[in-house]
Amino acid sequence: MNNWRLVKLNFGNSPAHFGELGIGMEETSDRVRSDTLFSAWISACARLFEKDEFDKLLKQFLNTSPPVTMSSTFVYRHHNDRDIYYLPRPLKFPANYPAGDGDLEFFKAYKKINYLPLEVWHKWYQREGFTSEDRQELIKETNKTKSDGFLHEQGTFSYKEAFKIGHEPKIAVDRVTRATNLYHTGFVQFQWEQKGNDIKNRSGLYFLLNFSQKDETLEKQLQAALQLLGEEGIGGERSSGAGHFEVEWLPLPEMWQKVVDFKANYYTIISLLWEDNYSILKQLITEDKEACYEIIERGGWISGQQLRRQMLRMFVEGSVFSSPPLGKIADVTPHQLMDKKTKKPKKHPIYRSGISLSLPIKVKSE
């Protein structure tokens, strides 16, 4: 039996800077993707555990059947005494969606919805699908008319109310000339409120974990490492106090259990996915006629070194396939850190996770 966990990252009044390839320091993402989360988390494990214990843990993830798979992080928002969990909208239309001339009245509003509240996601992709009531609400949203239907009640159009993105001025000082340069850094601030000396989180990030089998030792190890990561911070600008969070490690709520237990013939990934096996790639993108996907390039700097990891092309969250893809860990050690004779890393390999986590869905028949 699979063992799922829901993990919430509560940032309180701590801002965060989540860089993405190509957006520069002045911008920030509102969330952390699965490969970045894995890298930060596994680095925390390396600092927390003895070498033999860490090597044993890492070896498990390098196997074809990893002990746990994780999603990317997504935004949650506490509103009207309940948590709204947002999931990426799958790249295929939901069942009963009137694609074609029938969607011209509301497609402008539909395509802007990149993230769906869990209840809406469940309705569209696991229950009755797209309804005429949804159509009318989207038409009102397109026409900027007040709406009070199901989509509105669930928070479909209020995703960006969970956080604010701002910019702070910074000054860089040249080490040689002492010349100064003014620049701005983007920060995301999740909703919070203060009552007395206590800070209450109104929004934050969450992600899902699926353990292949019950393993209390592994779970405690990962939980301890994640708490350490929360104290150190995740993302950029940690030296300025950014990215600190507290961890809520929860059993899977009942609504989520319905989602993961659903039986269907399609799957949407909620993590990044990487695969280099030609036969598997051929099956995913050539032989799977129902596949619908997007590709993103992932790179980035190595912490503490002026070297970039090797670039990877990965499938993005929301991509849809006819079978649940597995993915794997990629070795992205820069060529400068490789021994020319042995063709092996001089110190230790640098990895990026392309291990996939997916959810079952049903979609519109073509």
Coordinates of C-alpha atoms in Angstrom, one line a residue:
M1 CA 0.0 0.0 0.0
N2 CA 1.3 3.5 -0.9
N3 CA 2.0 5.8 2.0
W4 CA 1.3 9.4 1.1
R5 CA 2.1 12.6 3.1
L6 CA 1.2 16.2 2.6
V7 CA 3.9 18.6 3.7
K8 CA 3.3 22.3 4.2
L9 CA 6.0 24.9 4.3
N10 CA 5.0 28.0 6.3
F11 CA 7.2 31.0 5.7
G12 CA 5.5 33.3 8.2
N13 CA 6.9 36.9 7.7
S14 CA 10.0 35.6 5.9
P15 CA 10.2 36.6 2.3
A16 CA 11.7 34.2 -0.3
H17 CA 13.5 34.5 -3.6
F18 CA 13.0 31.5 -5.9
G19 CA 15.1 32.0 -9.0
E20 CA 14.2 30.5 -12.4
L21 CA 16.5 30.2 -15.4
G22 CA 16.4 33.3 -17.5
I23 CA 14.3 35.6 -15.2
G24 CA 17.2 37.4 -13.5
M25 CA 17.5 38.6 -9.9
E26 CA 14.8 41.2 -10.3
E27 CA 12.1 38.5 -10.7
T28 CA 11.1 35.6 -8.5
S29 CA 8.9 32.5 -9.0
D30 CA 6.1 32.0 -6.5
R31 CA 7.1 28.4 -5.8
V32 CA 9.9 25.8 -5.9
R33 CA 10.0 23.0 -8.5
S34 CA 10.7 19.4 -7.6
D35 CA 14.3 19.3 -8.8
T36 CA 15.3 22.4 -6.7
L37 CA 13.5 21.0 -3.7
F38 CA 15.3 17.6 -4.0
S39 CA 18.7 19.3 -4.4
A40 CA 18.2 21.5 -1.3
W41 CA 16.8 18.7 0.7
I42 CA 19.5 16.1 -0.2
S43 CA 22.1 18.7 0.6
A44 CA 20.6 19.2 4.1
C45 CA 20.7 15.4 4.5
A46 CA 24.5 15.5 3.7
R47 CA 25.1 18.0 6.4
L48 CA 22.9 16.2 9.0
F49 CA 23.9 12.6 8.6
E50 CA 27.2 10.6 8.8
K51 CA 28.8 9.9 5.5
D52 CA 27.9 6.2 5.4
E53 CA 24.3 6.9 6.4
F54 CA 24.0 9.6 3.7
D55 CA 25.6 7.5 1.0
K56 CA 23.1 4.7 1.8
L57 CA 20.2 7.2 1.5
L58 CA 21.5 8.7 -1.8
K59 CA 22.0 5.2 -3.3
Q60 CA 18.3 4.4 -2.7
F61 CA 17.3 7.4 -4.9
L62 CA 19.7 6.4 -7.6
N63 CA 18.0 3.0 -8.0
T64 CA 15.3 2.4 -10.6
S65 CA 12.7 2.2 -7.8
P66 CA 13.3 5.2 -5.4
P67 CA 12.0 4.9 -1.8
V68 CA 9.9 8.0 -2.1
T69 CA 8.7 10.3 -4.9
M70 CA 7.9 14.0 -4.4
S71 CA 5.9 16.6 -6.2
S72 CA 6.9 20.2 -6.9
T73 CA 5.7 22.7 -4.4
F74 CA 2.5 24.5 -5.0
V75 CA 0.6 27.4 -3.3
Y76 CA -1.9 26.8 -0.6
R77 CA -4.1 29.5 0.9
H78 CA -6.2 29.5 4.1
H79 CA -9.5 31.2 3.4
N80 CA -13.0 31.0 5.0
D81 CA -11.7 28.5 7.7
R82 CA -10.3 26.0 5.2
D83 CA -7.2 25.4 3.1
I84 CA -7.3 25.8 -0.6
Y85 CA -4.7 23.7 -2.3
Y86 CA -3.8 24.7 -5.9
L87 CA -2.7 22.1 -8.5
P88 CA -1.4 22.8 -12.0
R89 CA -4.1 22.6 -14.7
P90 CA -3.4 19.5 -16.9
L91 CA -2.4 20.4 -20.5
K92 CA -5.4 18.5 -21.9
F93 CA -9.0 19.7 -21.7
P94 CA -11.2 18.2 -19.0
A95 CA -14.1 15.9 -19.9
N96 CA -17.1 17.6 -21.6
Y97 CA -15.1 20.7 -22.4
P98 CA -16.6 22.3 -25.6
A99 CA -13.3 22.9 -27.4
G100 CA -13.6 24.6 -30.8
D101 CA -16.0 27.4 -31.7
G102 CA -17.9 26.6 -28.5
D103 CA -15.2 28.0 -26.2
L104 CA -14.6 31.3 -27.8
E105 CA -16.8 33.1 -25.3
F106 CA -14.7 32.0 -22.3
F107 CA -11.4 30.6 -23.5
K108 CA -9.6 33.9 -22.7
A109 CA -10.5 33.3 -19.0
Y110 CA -9.9 29.6 -19.1
K111 CA -6.3 29.9 -20.5
K112 CA -5.3 32.3 -17.7
I113 CA -6.1 29.7 -15.1
N114 CA -2.7 27.9 -14.6
Y115 CA -3.6 26.6 -11.2
L116 CA -6.9 25.0 -10.1
P117 CA -8.2 24.7 -6.5
L118 CA -8.2 21.0 -5.5
E119 CA -12.0 20.8 -5.5
V120 CA -12.3 22.2 -9.0
W121 CA -9.4 20.1 -10.2
H122 CA -11.1 17.0 -8.8
K123 CA -14.5 17.9 -10.4
W124 CA -13.0 18.7 -13.9
Y125 CA -10.5 15.8 -14.1
Q126 CA -11.9 13.0 -11.9
R127 CA -15.7 13.5 -11.6
E128 CA -18.3 15.0 -13.9
G129 CA -15.9 17.2 -15.8
F130 CA -16.6 20.6 -17.3
T131 CA -20.2 21.8 -16.9
S132 CA -22.5 24.4 -18.4
E133 CA -22.3 26.3 -15.0
D134 CA -18.6 26.4 -15.3
R135 CA -19.0 27.8 -18.8
Q136 CA -21.3 30.6 -17.6
E137 CA -18.9 31.5 -14.8
L138 CA -15.9 31.7 -17.2
I139 CA -18.0 33.9 -19.5
K140 CA -18.7 36.3 -16.6
E141 CA -15.0 36.3 -15.7
T142 CA -14.1 37.1 -19.3
N143 CA -16.6 40.0 -19.3
K144 CA -15.4 41.1 -15.8
T145 CA -18.9 40.5 -14.5
K146 CA -19.4 39.6 -10.8
S147 CA -19.7 35.8 -10.3
D148 CA -20.7 33.8 -7.2
G149 CA -20.7 30.2 -8.5
F150 CA -18.7 27.1 -7.7
L151 CA -15.5 28.3 -9.4
H152 CA -15.6 31.6 -7.5
E153 CA -16.4 30.0 -4.2
Q154 CA -13.5 27.6 -4.5
G155 CA -11.0 30.4 -5.2
T156 CA -10.3 29.7 -8.9
F157 CA -9.8 33.3 -9.7
S158 CA -8.0 34.4 -6.5
Y159 CA -4.8 32.4 -6.8
K160 CA -2.6 35.5 -6.7
E161 CA -4.2 36.7 -3.5
A162 CA -2.1 34.1 -1.6
F163 CA 1.1 36.1 -2.0
K164 CA 2.6 39.4 -3.1
I165 CA 5.8 39.9 -5.2
G166 CA 7.9 42.9 -4.5
H167 CA 11.4 44.3 -5.2
E168 CA 14.0 45.4 -2.8
P169 CA 17.0 47.6 -3.6
K170 CA 20.5 46.0 -3.1
I171 CA 24.0 47.4 -3.5
A172 CA 26.9 45.3 -4.9
V173 CA 30.4 46.4 -4.0
D174 CA 33.3 45.5 -6.3
R175 CA 36.0 43.7 -4.3
V176 CA 38.8 45.4 -6.2
T177 CA 37.7 48.9 -7.0
R178 CA 35.1 49.3 -4.2
A179 CA 32.7 50.7 -6.8
T180 CA 29.1 50.3 -6.0
N181 CA 26.2 49.1 -8.2
L182 CA 22.5 49.4 -7.4
Y183 CA 20.2 46.6 -8.4
H184 CA 16.9 45.1 -7.3
T185 CA 15.9 41.7 -6.2
G186 CA 12.5 40.2 -6.4
F187 CA 10.9 38.6 -3.3
V188 CA 7.7 36.6 -2.8
Q189 CA 5.9 37.2 0.5
F190 CA 3.1 34.8 1.5
Q191 CA 0.2 36.0 3.5
W192 CA 0.5 36.0 7.3
E193 CA -1.0 37.8 10.2
Q194 CA 0.3 38.6 13.7
K195 CA -1.7 38.1 16.9
G196 CA 0.3 39.3 19.9
N197 CA 3.7 37.6 19.6
D198 CA 2.4 34.8 17.4
I199 CA 2.6 34.7 13.6
K200 CA -0.3 32.9 11.9
N201 CA 0.3 31.7 8.3
R202 CA -2.5 32.5 5.9
S203 CA -0.7 30.9 2.9
G204 CA 2.5 29.1 1.9
L205 CA 3.7 26.2 -0.1
Y206 CA 2.9 22.5 0.0
F207 CA 4.0 19.3 -1.7
L208 CA 3.1 15.6 -1.8
L209 CA 5.3 12.6 -0.9
N210 CA 4.6 9.0 -1.8
F211 CA 6.6 6.4 0.0
S212 CA 6.9 3.1 -1.9
Q213 CA 6.5 1.3 1.4
K214 CA 6.2 2.2 5.0
D215 CA 9.6 3.2 6.4
E216 CA 9.5 5.1 9.6
T217 CA 13.3 5.4 9.8
L218 CA 13.5 7.0 6.4
E219 CA 10.5 9.3 7.1
K220 CA 12.1 10.6 10.3
Q221 CA 15.4 11.2 8.5
L222 CA 13.8 13.2 5.7
Q223 CA 11.6 15.1 8.2
A224 CA 14.7 16.1 10.3
A225 CA 16.6 17.2 7.2
L226 CA 13.6 19.3 6.0
Q227 CA 13.5 21.0 9.4
L228 CA 17.2 21.8 9.1
L229 CA 16.6 23.2 5.6
G230 CA 13.8 25.3 7.0
E231 CA 16.2 26.8 9.6
E232 CA 18.8 27.5 6.9
G233 CA 16.4 28.7 4.2
I234 CA 15.6 27.7 0.7
G235 CA 16.1 29.6 -2.5
G236 CA 18.3 32.7 -3.0
E237 CA 19.2 35.6 -0.7
R238 CA 19.4 33.4 2.3
S239 CA 22.2 35.6 3.7
S240 CA 19.6 38.4 3.9
G241 CA 17.3 36.2 5.9
A242 CA 15.1 35.0 3.1
G243 CA 13.5 31.5 2.6
H244 CA 13.1 30.4 6.2
F245 CA 10.1 28.2 6.9
E246 CA 8.5 25.9 9.4
V247 CA 7.4 22.4 8.5
E248 CA 4.0 20.7 8.9
W249 CA 4.3 17.0 8.1
L250 CA 0.7 15.7 7.7
P251 CA -1.1 12.4 6.8
L252 CA -3.0 12.7 3.6
P253 CA -6.4 14.4 4.1
E254 CA -9.5 12.6 3.1
M255 CA -10.1 14.8 0.0
W256 CA -6.6 14.1 -1.2
Q257 CA -7.0 10.4 -0.6
K258 CA -9.9 10.4 -3.1
V259 CA -7.7 12.1 -5.6
V260 CA -4.7 9.7 -5.4
D261 CA -6.9 6.6 -5.3
F262 CA -8.9 7.5 -8.5
K263 CA -8.6 5.0 -11.3
A264 CA -8.1 6.4 -14.8
N265 CA -6.4 5.8 -18.1
Y266 CA -4.4 9.1 -18.1
Y267 CA -1.9 10.6 -15.8
T268 CA -0.7 14.2 -15.2
I269 CA 2.7 14.8 -13.6
I270 CA 2.9 17.1 -10.6
S271 CA 6.7 17.2 -10.7
L272 CA 9.3 17.8 -13.3
L273 CA 10.3 14.7 -15.3
W274 CA 13.6 13.7 -16.9
E275 CA 14.4 10.6 -18.9
D276 CA 17.3 9.7 -21.2
N277 CA 16.4 6.2 -22.1
Y278 CA 15.5 6.3 -25.8
S279 CA 13.0 3.5 -25.8
I280 CA 11.1 5.1 -22.9
L281 CA 11.2 8.6 -24.5
K282 CA 9.9 7.1 -27.7
Q283 CA 7.0 5.5 -25.9
L284 CA 6.2 8.8 -24.1
I285 CA 6.4 11.3 -26.9
T286 CA 6.0 9.3 -30.1
E287 CA 4.0 6.1 -29.5
D288 CA 1.7 7.8 -26.9
K289 CA -0.8 9.5 -29.3
E290 CA -2.6 11.0 -26.3
A291 CA 0.4 12.6 -24.8
C292 CA 0.4 16.4 -24.3
Y293 CA 3.4 18.0 -22.8
E294 CA 5.7 21.1 -22.5
I295 CA 9.5 21.2 -22.1
I296 CA 11.5 23.5 -19.9
E297 CA 15.3 24.0 -19.7
R298 CA 16.8 23.6 -16.2
G299 CA 20.2 24.8 -15.2
G300 CA 21.6 27.0 -12.4
W301 CA 24.7 27.7 -10.4
I302 CA 26.4 25.4 -8.0
S303 CA 26.3 26.9 -4.5
G304 CA 29.6 28.5 -3.5
Q305 CA 31.2 28.1 -6.9
Q306 CA 31.1 30.1 -10.1
L307 CA 30.1 27.0 -12.1
R308 CA 26.9 26.1 -13.8
R309 CA 25.3 22.7 -13.7
Q310 CA 24.8 20.9 -17.0
M311 CA 21.6 22.0 -18.7
L312 CA 18.7 19.6 -18.9
R313 CA 15.4 19.6 -20.8
M314 CA 12.6 18.4 -18.6
F315 CA 8.8 17.8 -18.9
V316 CA 6.9 20.4 -16.9
E317 CA 4.1 19.9 -14.4
G318 CA 0.7 19.4 -16.0
S319 CA 2.0 17.3 -18.8
V320 CA -0.3 14.3 -19.6
F321 CA 0.6 10.8 -20.6
S322 CA -1.3 7.5 -21.0
S323 CA 0.8 5.8 -18.3
P324 CA 2.6 7.1 -15.2
P325 CA 6.2 7.9 -16.1
L326 CA 8.9 7.2 -13.6
G327 CA 11.8 9.4 -14.5
K328 CA 15.3 9.3 -12.9
I329 CA 18.1 11.2 -11.3
A330 CA 20.5 13.0 -13.7
D331 CA 24.2 13.6 -13.2
V332 CA 24.7 17.3 -14.0
T333 CA 28.3 17.6 -12.8
P334 CA 30.0 20.4 -14.8
H335 CA 32.7 19.3 -17.2
Q336 CA 35.3 21.4 -15.2
L337 CA 34.8 19.2 -12.2
M338 CA 35.3 16.0 -14.1
D339 CA 38.6 14.1 -14.1
K340 CA 39.8 13.9 -17.7
K341 CA 41.4 10.5 -17.3
T342 CA 38.8 8.6 -15.3
K343 CA 35.8 10.6 -16.6
K344 CA 34.5 10.7 -13.1
P345 CA 33.8 13.7 -10.8
K346 CA 36.9 14.9 -8.9
K347 CA 35.0 15.1 -5.6
H348 CA 31.4 14.0 -5.8
P349 CA 28.7 14.0 -8.4
I350 CA 26.1 16.7 -8.6
Y351 CA 22.6 15.5 -9.3
R352 CA 19.3 16.9 -10.4
S353 CA 16.1 14.9 -9.8
G354 CA 13.8 14.0 -12.7
I355 CA 11.9 11.4 -10.7
S356 CA 8.3 11.9 -11.4
L357 CA 5.1 11.9 -9.3
S358 CA 1.8 11.8 -11.1
L359 CA -2.0 11.8 -10.5
P360 CA -4.7 9.9 -12.4
I361 CA -7.1 11.9 -14.5
K362 CA -9.8 11.5 -17.2
V363 CA -9.8 14.0 -20.0
K364 CA -11.8 15.1 -23.0
S365 CA -12.1 12.5 -25.8
E366 CA -10.5 13.5 -29.0

